[in-house]
Amino acid sequence: MNQETAAFLPSTLVINIEEIDDQHAALFSRLAALKVLCLDTPDLPLAEAEALMNQLREHCATEERLAGENGLNFSAHARKHQKMLDAIAKAIDEVHQQKIDVFGVLRYIEYWFERHIREEDLNLGRNLQQVSSGLYDPEKPFTLARAAAM
Ligand SMILES: [Fe+2]
């Protein structure tokens, strides 16, 4: 993992797929940097907002590509990504219209992101590992319910 950003990814959120973990760490790192940047100003600079959105879109596309390459059904997960991207784009818009506070938006993104990794990406990581070890059963994908039962 990228050593500069690795410290921003809690160990409980590591999914053991290097490309995805690197992107998660980089996103948490960017959010931390944005919080510092916004300490002195109640706005989110346009270029920074755009860079964050691009990084999020690229990350969602990476997960979708890896799932597709490994024959995993990604439609429900992809819908959650789209919902998240739409919600964040709307929130950033509202920051620029000074309707809402930038810190609230950054906290919302962090919270959403952490919850999404726990609820979706950890399972994606397990399924990708099962595929690579030949143990994946499409009739029994790894889910939170199964994880809780174990
Ligand atoms: Fe995801």
GROMACS .gro file of N, CA and C and ligand atoms in nm:
model
  451
    1MET      N    1   0.084  -0.120   0.000
    1MET     CA    2   0.000   0.000   0.000
    1MET      C    3   0.088   0.126   0.000
    2ASN      N    4   0.035   0.230  -0.061
    2ASN     CA    5   0.106   0.357  -0.063
    2ASN      C    6   0.132   0.404   0.080
    3GLN      N    7   0.260   0.419   0.116
    3GLN     CA    8   0.295   0.449   0.255
    3GLN      C    9   0.249   0.587   0.301
    4GLU      N   10   0.242   0.681   0.208
    4GLU     CA   11   0.202   0.817   0.246
    4GLU      C   12   0.056   0.824   0.290
    5THR      N   13  -0.029   0.748   0.223
    5THR     CA   14  -0.172   0.758   0.255
    5THR      C   15  -0.222   0.643   0.342
    6ALA      N   16  -0.142   0.537   0.358
    6ALA     CA   17  -0.186   0.417   0.430
    6ALA      C   18  -0.235   0.449   0.571
    7ALA      N   19  -0.173   0.547   0.636
    7ALA     CA   20  -0.207   0.581   0.774
    7ALA      C   21  -0.350   0.631   0.787
    8PHE      N   22  -0.410   0.673   0.676
    8PHE     CA   23  -0.546   0.728   0.682
    8PHE      C   24  -0.654   0.620   0.675
    9LEU      N   25  -0.612   0.496   0.647
    9LEU     CA   26  -0.709   0.388   0.633
    9LEU      C   27  -0.707   0.300   0.758
   10PRO      N   28  -0.816   0.302   0.838
   10PRO     CA   29  -0.819   0.217   0.958
   10PRO      C   30  -0.806   0.069   0.919
   11SER      N   31  -0.737  -0.009   1.004
   11SER     CA   32  -0.712  -0.149   0.968
   11SER      C   33  -0.842  -0.229   0.951
   12THR      N   34  -0.947  -0.189   1.023
   12THR     CA   35  -1.075  -0.262   1.010
   12THR      C   36  -1.140  -0.238   0.874
   13LEU      N   37  -1.091  -0.141   0.799
   13LEU     CA   38  -1.150  -0.112   0.668
   13LEU      C   39  -1.063  -0.164   0.553
   14VAL      N   40  -0.956  -0.235   0.587
   14VAL     CA   41  -0.870  -0.292   0.481
   14VAL      C   42  -0.941  -0.413   0.422
   15ILE      N   43  -0.960  -0.414   0.289
   15ILE     CA   44  -1.031  -0.527   0.228
   15ILE      C   45  -0.936  -0.627   0.162
   16ASN      N   46  -0.807  -0.598   0.168
   16ASN     CA   47  -0.703  -0.688   0.115
   16ASN      C   48  -0.706  -0.704  -0.036
   17ILE      N   49  -0.753  -0.600  -0.103
   17ILE     CA   50  -0.738  -0.591  -0.248
   17ILE      C   51  -0.659  -0.462  -0.268
   18GLU      N   52  -0.532  -0.477  -0.306
   18GLU     CA   53  -0.440  -0.364  -0.298
   18GLU      C   54  -0.487  -0.240  -0.373
   19GLU      N   55  -0.536  -0.260  -0.495
   19GLU     CA   56  -0.577  -0.144  -0.576
   19GLU      C   57  -0.690  -0.067  -0.507
   20ILE      N   58  -0.785  -0.140  -0.449
   20ILE     CA   59  -0.898  -0.074  -0.383
   20ILE      C   60  -0.854  -0.012  -0.251
   21ASP      N   61  -0.774  -0.084  -0.172
   21ASP     CA   62  -0.727  -0.028  -0.044
   21ASP      C   63  -0.648   0.101  -0.068
   22ASP      N   64  -0.565   0.101  -0.170
   22ASP     CA   65  -0.487   0.222  -0.202
   22ASP      C   66  -0.581   0.339  -0.231
   23GLN      N   67  -0.685   0.312  -0.307
   23GLN     CA   68  -0.779   0.420  -0.342
   23GLN      C   69  -0.857   0.465  -0.219
   24HIS      N   70  -0.898   0.371  -0.135
   24HIS     CA   71  -0.969   0.409  -0.012
   24HIS      C   72  -0.879   0.498   0.074
   25ALA      N   73  -0.754   0.456   0.091
   25ALA     CA   74  -0.660   0.533   0.174
   25ALA      C   75  -0.640   0.673   0.115
   26ALA      N   76  -0.626   0.679  -0.018
   26ALA     CA   77  -0.605   0.809  -0.083
   26ALA      C   78  -0.727   0.899  -0.066
   27LEU      N   79  -0.846   0.839  -0.069
   27LEU     CA   80  -0.968   0.920  -0.052
   27LEU      C   81  -0.978   0.973   0.091
   28PHE      N   82  -0.949   0.888   0.191
   28PHE     CA   83  -0.951   0.936   0.330
   28PHE      C   84  -0.845   1.045   0.350
   29SER      N   85  -0.729   1.026   0.287
   29SER     CA   86  -0.622   1.124   0.297
   29SER      C   87  -0.667   1.257   0.236
   30ARG      N   88  -0.734   1.251   0.119
   30ARG     CA   89  -0.781   1.374   0.054
   30ARG      C   90  -0.886   1.444   0.143
   31LEU      N   91  -0.975   1.366   0.202
   31LEU     CA   92  -1.077   1.427   0.287
   31LEU      C   93  -1.014   1.496   0.407
   32ALA      N   94  -0.911   1.434   0.464
   32ALA     CA   95  -0.841   1.495   0.579
   32ALA      C   96  -0.776   1.626   0.535
   33ALA      N   97  -0.714   1.624   0.416
   33ALA     CA   98  -0.648   1.745   0.366
   33ALA      C   99  -0.751   1.854   0.338
   34LEU      N  100  -0.866   1.815   0.287
   34LEU     CA  101  -0.971   1.914   0.257
   34LEU      C  102  -1.024   1.979   0.385
   35LYS      N  103  -1.034   1.899   0.492
   35LYS     CA  104  -1.080   1.956   0.619
   35LYS      C  105  -0.984   2.066   0.665
   36VAL      N  106  -0.854   2.039   0.652
   36VAL     CA  107  -0.753   2.138   0.692
   36VAL      C  108  -0.765   2.262   0.603
   37LEU      N  109  -0.779   2.237   0.473
   37LEU     CA  110  -0.789   2.347   0.377
   37LEU      C  111  -0.909   2.436   0.407
   38CYS      N  112  -1.017   2.375   0.451
   38CYS     CA  113  -1.142   2.450   0.471
   38CYS      C  114  -1.152   2.510   0.611
   39LEU      N  115  -1.047   2.493   0.694
   39LEU     CA  116  -1.052   2.550   0.829
   39LEU      C  117  -1.068   2.702   0.824
   40ASP      N  118  -1.000   2.763   0.727
   40ASP     CA  119  -1.000   2.909   0.721
   40ASP      C  120  -1.106   2.966   0.629
   41THR      N  121  -1.170   2.882   0.553
   41THR     CA  122  -1.270   2.934   0.460
   41THR      C  123  -1.393   2.843   0.461
   42PRO      N  124  -1.511   2.901   0.459
   42PRO     CA  125  -1.632   2.819   0.465
   42PRO      C  126  -1.668   2.757   0.331
   43ASP      N  127  -1.581   2.776   0.230
   43ASP     CA  128  -1.614   2.725   0.096
   43ASP      C  129  -1.520   2.610   0.060
   44LEU      N  130  -1.559   2.538  -0.042
   44LEU     CA  131  -1.475   2.430  -0.095
   44LEU      C  132  -1.429   2.478  -0.233
   45PRO      N  133  -1.298   2.503  -0.251
   45PRO     CA  134  -1.254   2.554  -0.382
   45PRO      C  135  -1.302   2.462  -0.494
   46LEU      N  136  -1.348   2.524  -0.604
   46LEU     CA  137  -1.404   2.445  -0.715
   46LEU      C  138  -1.311   2.335  -0.764
   47ALA      N  139  -1.183   2.370  -0.779
   47ALA     CA  140  -1.088   2.271  -0.831
   47ALA      C  141  -1.076   2.152  -0.736
   48GLU      N  142  -1.081   2.182  -0.605
   48GLU     CA  143  -1.071   2.074  -0.506
   48GLU      C  144  -1.197   1.986  -0.510
   49ALA      N  145  -1.312   2.050  -0.523
   49ALA     CA  146  -1.437   1.975  -0.529
   49ALA      C  147  -1.437   1.884  -0.652
   50GLU      N  148  -1.390   1.939  -0.763
   50GLU     CA  149  -1.386   1.861  -0.886
   50GLU      C  150  -1.288   1.744  -0.875
   51ALA      N  151  -1.174   1.770  -0.813
   51ALA     CA  152  -1.073   1.663  -0.797
   51ALA      C  153  -1.129   1.551  -0.708
   52LEU      N  154  -1.201   1.591  -0.603
   52LEU     CA  155  -1.262   1.490  -0.514
   52LEU      C  156  -1.365   1.407  -0.591
   53MET      N  157  -1.452   1.474  -0.666
   53MET     CA  158  -1.554   1.401  -0.743
   53MET      C  159  -1.487   1.306  -0.844
   54ASN      N  160  -1.383   1.355  -0.912
   54ASN     CA  161  -1.315   1.269  -1.010
   54ASN      C  162  -1.253   1.147  -0.943
   55GLN      N  163  -1.194   1.171  -0.826
   55GLN     CA  164  -1.130   1.060  -0.753
   55GLN      C  165  -1.237   0.958  -0.710
   56LEU      N  166  -1.351   1.008  -0.665
   56LEU     CA  167  -1.460   0.917  -0.625
   56LEU      C  168  -1.513   0.839  -0.746
   57ARG      N  169  -1.533   0.909  -0.860
   57ARG     CA  170  -1.583   0.840  -0.980
   57ARG      C  171  -1.483   0.734  -1.026
   58GLU      N  172  -1.356   0.771  -1.024
   58GLU     CA  173  -1.252   0.676  -1.068
   58GLU      C  174  -1.252   0.553  -0.976
   59HIS      N  175  -1.270   0.579  -0.846
   59HIS     CA  176  -1.271   0.469  -0.751
   59HIS      C  177  -1.390   0.374  -0.776
   60CYS      N  178  -1.507   0.431  -0.796
   60CYS     CA  179  -1.626   0.349  -0.823
   60CYS      C  180  -1.605   0.269  -0.951
   61ALA      N  181  -1.545   0.332  -1.051
   61ALA     CA  182  -1.521   0.263  -1.179
   61ALA      C  183  -1.421   0.149  -1.160
   62THR      N  184  -1.323   0.168  -1.073
   62THR     CA  185  -1.224   0.063  -1.046
   62THR      C  186  -1.291  -0.060  -0.986
   63GLU      N  187  -1.378  -0.035  -0.885
   63GLU     CA  188  -1.446  -0.149  -0.823
   63GLU      C  189  -1.535  -0.220  -0.925
   64GLU      N  190  -1.603  -0.143  -1.007
   64GLU     CA  191  -1.691  -0.202  -1.108
   64GLU      C  192  -1.609  -0.285  -1.207
   65ARG      N  193  -1.495  -0.232  -1.249
   65ARG     CA  194  -1.409  -0.304  -1.343
   65ARG      C  195  -1.359  -0.435  -1.282
   66LEU      N  196  -1.309  -0.428  -1.157
   66LEU     CA  197  -1.257  -0.550  -1.093
   66LEU      C  198  -1.367  -0.655  -1.076
   67ALA      N  199  -1.488  -0.608  -1.039
   67ALA     CA  200  -1.600  -0.703  -1.024
   67ALA      C  201  -1.631  -0.766  -1.159
   68GLY      N  202  -1.638  -0.683  -1.264
   68GLY     CA  203  -1.668  -0.733  -1.399
   68GLY      C  204  -1.563  -0.832  -1.447
   69GLU      N  205  -1.437  -0.798  -1.429
   69GLU     CA  206  -1.328  -0.886  -1.474
   69GLU      C  207  -1.333  -1.022  -1.404
   70ASN      N  208  -1.391  -1.021  -1.283
   70ASN     CA  209  -1.396  -1.145  -1.205
   70ASN      C  210  -1.533  -1.212  -1.206
   71GLY      N  211  -1.621  -1.163  -1.295
   71GLY     CA  212  -1.751  -1.226  -1.313
   71GLY      C  213  -1.847  -1.209  -1.197
   72LEU      N  214  -1.829  -1.102  -1.117
   72LEU     CA  215  -1.919  -1.080  -1.003
   72LEU      C  216  -2.036  -0.990  -1.043
   73ASN      N  217  -2.152  -1.018  -0.987
   73ASN     CA  218  -2.268  -0.932  -1.011
   73ASN      C  219  -2.251  -0.805  -0.928
   74PHE      N  220  -2.245  -0.692  -0.996
   74PHE     CA  221  -2.213  -0.568  -0.927
   74PHE      C  222  -2.328  -0.468  -0.934
   75SER      N  223  -2.445  -0.510  -0.983
   75SER     CA  224  -2.550  -0.410  -1.011
   75SER      C  225  -2.599  -0.338  -0.885
   76ALA      N  226  -2.623  -0.410  -0.775
   76ALA     CA  227  -2.673  -0.344  -0.653
   76ALA      C  228  -2.566  -0.250  -0.596
   77HIS      N  229  -2.442  -0.296  -0.598
   77HIS     CA  230  -2.331  -0.216  -0.547
   77HIS      C  231  -2.315  -0.089  -0.634
   78ALA      N  232  -2.326  -0.106  -0.765
   78ALA     CA  233  -2.312   0.008  -0.857
   78ALA      C  234  -2.422   0.111  -0.833
   79ARG      N  235  -2.542   0.064  -0.801
   79ARG     CA  236  -2.653   0.158  -0.773
   79ARG      C  237  -2.621   0.242  -0.648
   80LYS      N  238  -2.560   0.177  -0.549
   80LYS     CA  239  -2.523   0.252  -0.427
   80LYS      C  240  -2.416   0.357  -0.458
   81HIS      N  241  -2.322   0.318  -0.545
   81HIS     CA  242  -2.220   0.415  -0.585
   81HIS      C  243  -2.285   0.536  -0.653
   82GLN      N  244  -2.377   0.509  -0.746
   82GLN     CA  245  -2.440   0.618  -0.821
   82GLN      C  246  -2.518   0.710  -0.728
   83LYS      N  247  -2.588   0.648  -0.633
   83LYS     CA  248  -2.664   0.726  -0.536
   83LYS      C  249  -2.571   0.817  -0.456
   84MET      N  250  -2.458   0.760  -0.414
   84MET     CA  251  -2.361   0.835  -0.337
   84MET      C  252  -2.301   0.949  -0.419
   85LEU      N  253  -2.264   0.920  -0.544
   85LEU     CA  254  -2.204   1.024  -0.629
   85LEU      C  255  -2.304   1.138  -0.650
   86ASP      N  256  -2.431   1.104  -0.674
   86ASP     CA  257  -2.534   1.206  -0.694
   86ASP      C  258  -2.551   1.291  -0.566
   87ALA      N  259  -2.554   1.222  -0.451
   87ALA     CA  260  -2.575   1.294  -0.324
   87ALA      C  261  -2.457   1.386  -0.294
   88ILE      N  262  -2.337   1.340  -0.320
   88ILE     CA  263  -2.218   1.422  -0.291
   88ILE      C  264  -2.212   1.540  -0.388
   89ALA      N  265  -2.242   1.517  -0.516
   89ALA     CA  266  -2.242   1.626  -0.615
   89ALA      C  267  -2.343   1.733  -0.572
   90LYS      N  268  -2.460   1.688  -0.525
   90LYS     CA  269  -2.564   1.782  -0.482
   90LYS      C  270  -2.517   1.861  -0.359
   91ALA      N  271  -2.456   1.789  -0.265
   91ALA     CA  272  -2.408   1.855  -0.142
   91ALA      C  273  -2.300   1.958  -0.175
   92ILE      N  274  -2.209   1.924  -0.266
   92ILE     CA  275  -2.102   2.017  -0.302
   92ILE      C  276  -2.163   2.142  -0.368
   93ASP      N  277  -2.262   2.120  -0.450
   93ASP     CA  278  -2.335   2.230  -0.513
   93ASP      C  279  -2.394   2.324  -0.408
   94GLU      N  280  -2.451   2.264  -0.305
   94GLU     CA  281  -2.514   2.344  -0.199
   94GLU      C  282  -2.411   2.419  -0.116
   95VAL      N  283  -2.291   2.361  -0.104
   95VAL     CA  284  -2.183   2.435  -0.036
   95VAL      C  285  -2.151   2.559  -0.118
   96HIS      N  286  -2.140   2.541  -0.251
   96HIS     CA  287  -2.105   2.655  -0.336
   96HIS      C  288  -2.215   2.761  -0.338
   97GLN      N  289  -2.338   2.718  -0.314
   97GLN     CA  290  -2.448   2.816  -0.307
   97GLN      C  291  -2.465   2.867  -0.164
   98GLN      N  292  -2.371   2.828  -0.077
   98GLN     CA  293  -2.370   2.868   0.064
   98GLN      C  294  -2.497   2.829   0.138
   99LYS      N  295  -2.556   2.718   0.096
   99LYS     CA  296  -2.676   2.669   0.164
   99LYS      C  297  -2.637   2.580   0.282
  100ILE      N  298  -2.523   2.511   0.270
  100ILE     CA  299  -2.479   2.422   0.378
  100ILE      C  300  -2.330   2.440   0.404
  101ASP      N  301  -2.290   2.390   0.519
  101ASP     CA  302  -2.155   2.408   0.569
  101ASP      C  303  -2.060   2.302   0.511
  102VAL      N  304  -1.943   2.345   0.467
  102VAL     CA  305  -1.849   2.254   0.402
  102VAL      C  306  -1.803   2.143   0.496
  103PHE      N  307  -1.784   2.176   0.625
  103PHE     CA  308  -1.739   2.072   0.718
  103PHE      C  309  -1.841   1.961   0.732
  104GLY      N  310  -1.968   2.001   0.734
  104GLY     CA  311  -2.075   1.901   0.741
  104GLY      C  312  -2.070   1.808   0.622
  105VAL      N  313  -2.043   1.863   0.505
  105VAL     CA  314  -2.037   1.781   0.384
  105VAL      C  315  -1.917   1.686   0.390
  106LEU      N  316  -1.804   1.737   0.433
  106LEU     CA  317  -1.685   1.650   0.441
  106LEU      C  318  -1.707   1.538   0.543
  107ARG      N  319  -1.771   1.573   0.654
  107ARG     CA  320  -1.801   1.469   0.754
  107ARG      C  321  -1.900   1.367   0.699
  108TYR      N  322  -1.998   1.416   0.623
  108TYR     CA  323  -2.097   1.327   0.561
  108TYR      C  324  -2.027   1.230   0.465
  109ILE      N  325  -1.937   1.282   0.383
  109ILE     CA  326  -1.869   1.197   0.286
  109ILE      C  327  -1.786   1.090   0.358
  110GLU      N  328  -1.715   1.133   0.462
  110GLU     CA  329  -1.632   1.038   0.539
  110GLU      C  330  -1.718   0.929   0.603
  111TYR      N  331  -1.828   0.975   0.664
  111TYR     CA  332  -1.919   0.879   0.729
  111TYR      C  333  -1.975   0.783   0.626
  112TRP      N  334  -2.025   0.835   0.513
  112TRP     CA  335  -2.082   0.749   0.410
  112TRP      C  336  -1.978   0.649   0.360
  113PHE      N  337  -1.860   0.702   0.337
  113PHE     CA  338  -1.755   0.621   0.279
  113PHE      C  339  -1.717   0.505   0.372
  114GLU      N  340  -1.702   0.535   0.499
  114GLU     CA  341  -1.667   0.433   0.597
  114GLU      C  342  -1.776   0.326   0.605
  115ARG      N  343  -1.902   0.372   0.609
  115ARG     CA  344  -2.013   0.277   0.617
  115ARG      C  345  -2.021   0.191   0.491
  116HIS      N  346  -1.996   0.254   0.376
  116HIS     CA  347  -2.002   0.180   0.249
  116HIS      C  348  -1.892   0.073   0.244
  117ILE      N  349  -1.775   0.104   0.292
  117ILE     CA  350  -1.667   0.004   0.292
  117ILE      C  351  -1.707  -0.114   0.380
  118ARG      N  352  -1.762  -0.082   0.500
  118ARG     CA  353  -1.805  -0.190   0.590
  118ARG      C  354  -1.916  -0.275   0.529
  119GLU      N  355  -2.013  -0.210   0.469
  119GLU     CA  356  -2.134  -0.282   0.424
  119GLU      C  357  -2.120  -0.345   0.286
  120GLU      N  358  -2.035  -0.288   0.200
  120GLU     CA  359  -2.026  -0.337   0.063
  120GLU      C  360  -1.886  -0.385   0.023
  121ASP      N  361  -1.789  -0.299   0.049
  121ASP     CA  362  -1.657  -0.328  -0.008
  121ASP      C  363  -1.585  -0.444   0.059
  122LEU      N  364  -1.609  -0.463   0.190
  122LEU     CA  365  -1.547  -0.578   0.256
  122LEU      C  366  -1.595  -0.708   0.191
  123ASN      N  367  -1.725  -0.712   0.157
  123ASN     CA  368  -1.778  -0.831   0.088
  123ASN      C  369  -1.722  -0.842  -0.053
  124LEU      N  370  -1.709  -0.729  -0.120
  124LEU     CA  371  -1.649  -0.732  -0.254
  124LEU      C  372  -1.508  -0.790  -0.245
  125GLY      N  373  -1.432  -0.745  -0.146
  125GLY     CA  374  -1.296  -0.796  -0.129
  125GLY      C  375  -1.294  -0.946  -0.105
  126ARG      N  376  -1.387  -0.993  -0.020
  126ARG     CA  377  -1.391  -1.137   0.008
  126ARG      C  378  -1.428  -1.214  -0.118
  127ASN      N  379  -1.525  -1.162  -0.193
  127ASN     CA  380  -1.565  -1.231  -0.316
  127ASN      C  381  -1.451  -1.232  -0.418
  128LEU      N  382  -1.379  -1.123  -0.429
  128LEU     CA  383  -1.266  -1.119  -0.524
  128LEU      C  384  -1.159  -1.220  -0.483
  129GLN      N  385  -1.137  -1.232  -0.352
  129GLN     CA  386  -1.039  -1.330  -0.304
  129GLN      C  387  -1.087  -1.472  -0.330
  130GLN      N  388  -1.217  -1.495  -0.312
  130GLN     CA  389  -1.273  -1.628  -0.338
  130GLN      C  390  -1.256  -1.664  -0.486
  131VAL      N  391  -1.280  -1.566  -0.574
  131VAL     CA  392  -1.264  -1.592  -0.718
  131VAL      C  393  -1.119  -1.630  -0.746
  132SER      N  394  -1.026  -1.551  -0.691
  132SER     CA  395  -0.886  -1.578  -0.725
  132SER      C  396  -0.837  -1.710  -0.665
  133SER      N  397  -0.901  -1.758  -0.559
  133SER     CA  398  -0.859  -1.887  -0.504
  133SER      C  399  -0.948  -2.001  -0.554
  134GLY      N  400  -1.040  -1.971  -0.647
  134GLY     CA  401  -1.124  -2.074  -0.706
  134GLY      C  402  -1.236  -2.121  -0.615
  135LEU      N  403  -1.265  -2.046  -0.509
  135LEU     CA  404  -1.367  -2.089  -0.412
  135LEU      C  405  -1.500  -2.015  -0.426
  136TYR      N  406  -1.508  -1.924  -0.525
  136TYR     CA  407  -1.629  -1.842  -0.535
  136TYR      C  408  -1.745  -1.924  -0.587
  137ASP      N  409  -1.859  -1.914  -0.518
  137ASP     CA  410  -1.982  -1.980  -0.561
  137ASP      C  411  -2.085  -1.871  -0.589
  138PRO      N  412  -2.119  -1.848  -0.718
  138PRO     CA  413  -2.212  -1.739  -0.750
  138PRO      C  414  -2.349  -1.756  -0.685
  139GLU      N  415  -2.383  -1.880  -0.647
  139GLU     CA  416  -2.510  -1.902  -0.579
  139GLU      C  417  -2.503  -1.857  -0.433
  140LYS      N  418  -2.382  -1.848  -0.381
  140LYS     CA  419  -2.365  -1.810  -0.240
  140LYS      C  420  -2.258  -1.702  -0.226
  141PRO      N  421  -2.287  -1.583  -0.279
  141PRO     CA  422  -2.188  -1.476  -0.263
  141PRO      C  423  -2.177  -1.439  -0.115
  142PHE      N  424  -2.062  -1.388  -0.079
  142PHE     CA  425  -2.040  -1.348   0.060
  142PHE      C  426  -2.127  -1.228   0.092
  143THR      N  427  -2.206  -1.237   0.196
  143THR     CA  428  -2.289  -1.122   0.234
  143THR      C  429  -2.271  -1.096   0.383
  144LEU      N  430  -2.320  -0.983   0.426
  144LEU     CA  431  -2.309  -0.950   0.568
  144LEU      C  432  -2.384  -1.051   0.654
  145ALA      N  433  -2.499  -1.097   0.604
  145ALA     CA  434  -2.579  -1.194   0.681
  145ALA      C  435  -2.498  -1.322   0.703
  146ARG      N  436  -2.430  -1.365   0.596
  146ARG     CA  437  -2.349  -1.487   0.610
  146ARG      C  438  -2.230  -1.459   0.700
  147ALA      N  439  -2.173  -1.339   0.687
  147ALA     CA  440  -2.058  -1.306   0.771
  147ALA      C  441  -2.099  -1.306   0.918
  148ALA      N  442  -2.219  -1.253   0.946
  148ALA     CA  443  -2.265  -1.246   1.084
  148ALA      C  444  -2.293  -1.385   1.139
  149ALA      N  445  -2.334  -1.477   1.051
  149ALA     CA  446  -2.368  -1.613   1.096
  149ALA      C  447  -2.243  -1.695   1.123
  150MET      N  448  -2.128  -1.649   1.072
  150MET     CA  449  -2.006  -1.730   1.086
  150MET      C  450  -1.946  -1.717   1.225
  151FE      FE  451  -1.782   0.034  -0.328
   0.00000   0.00000   0.00000
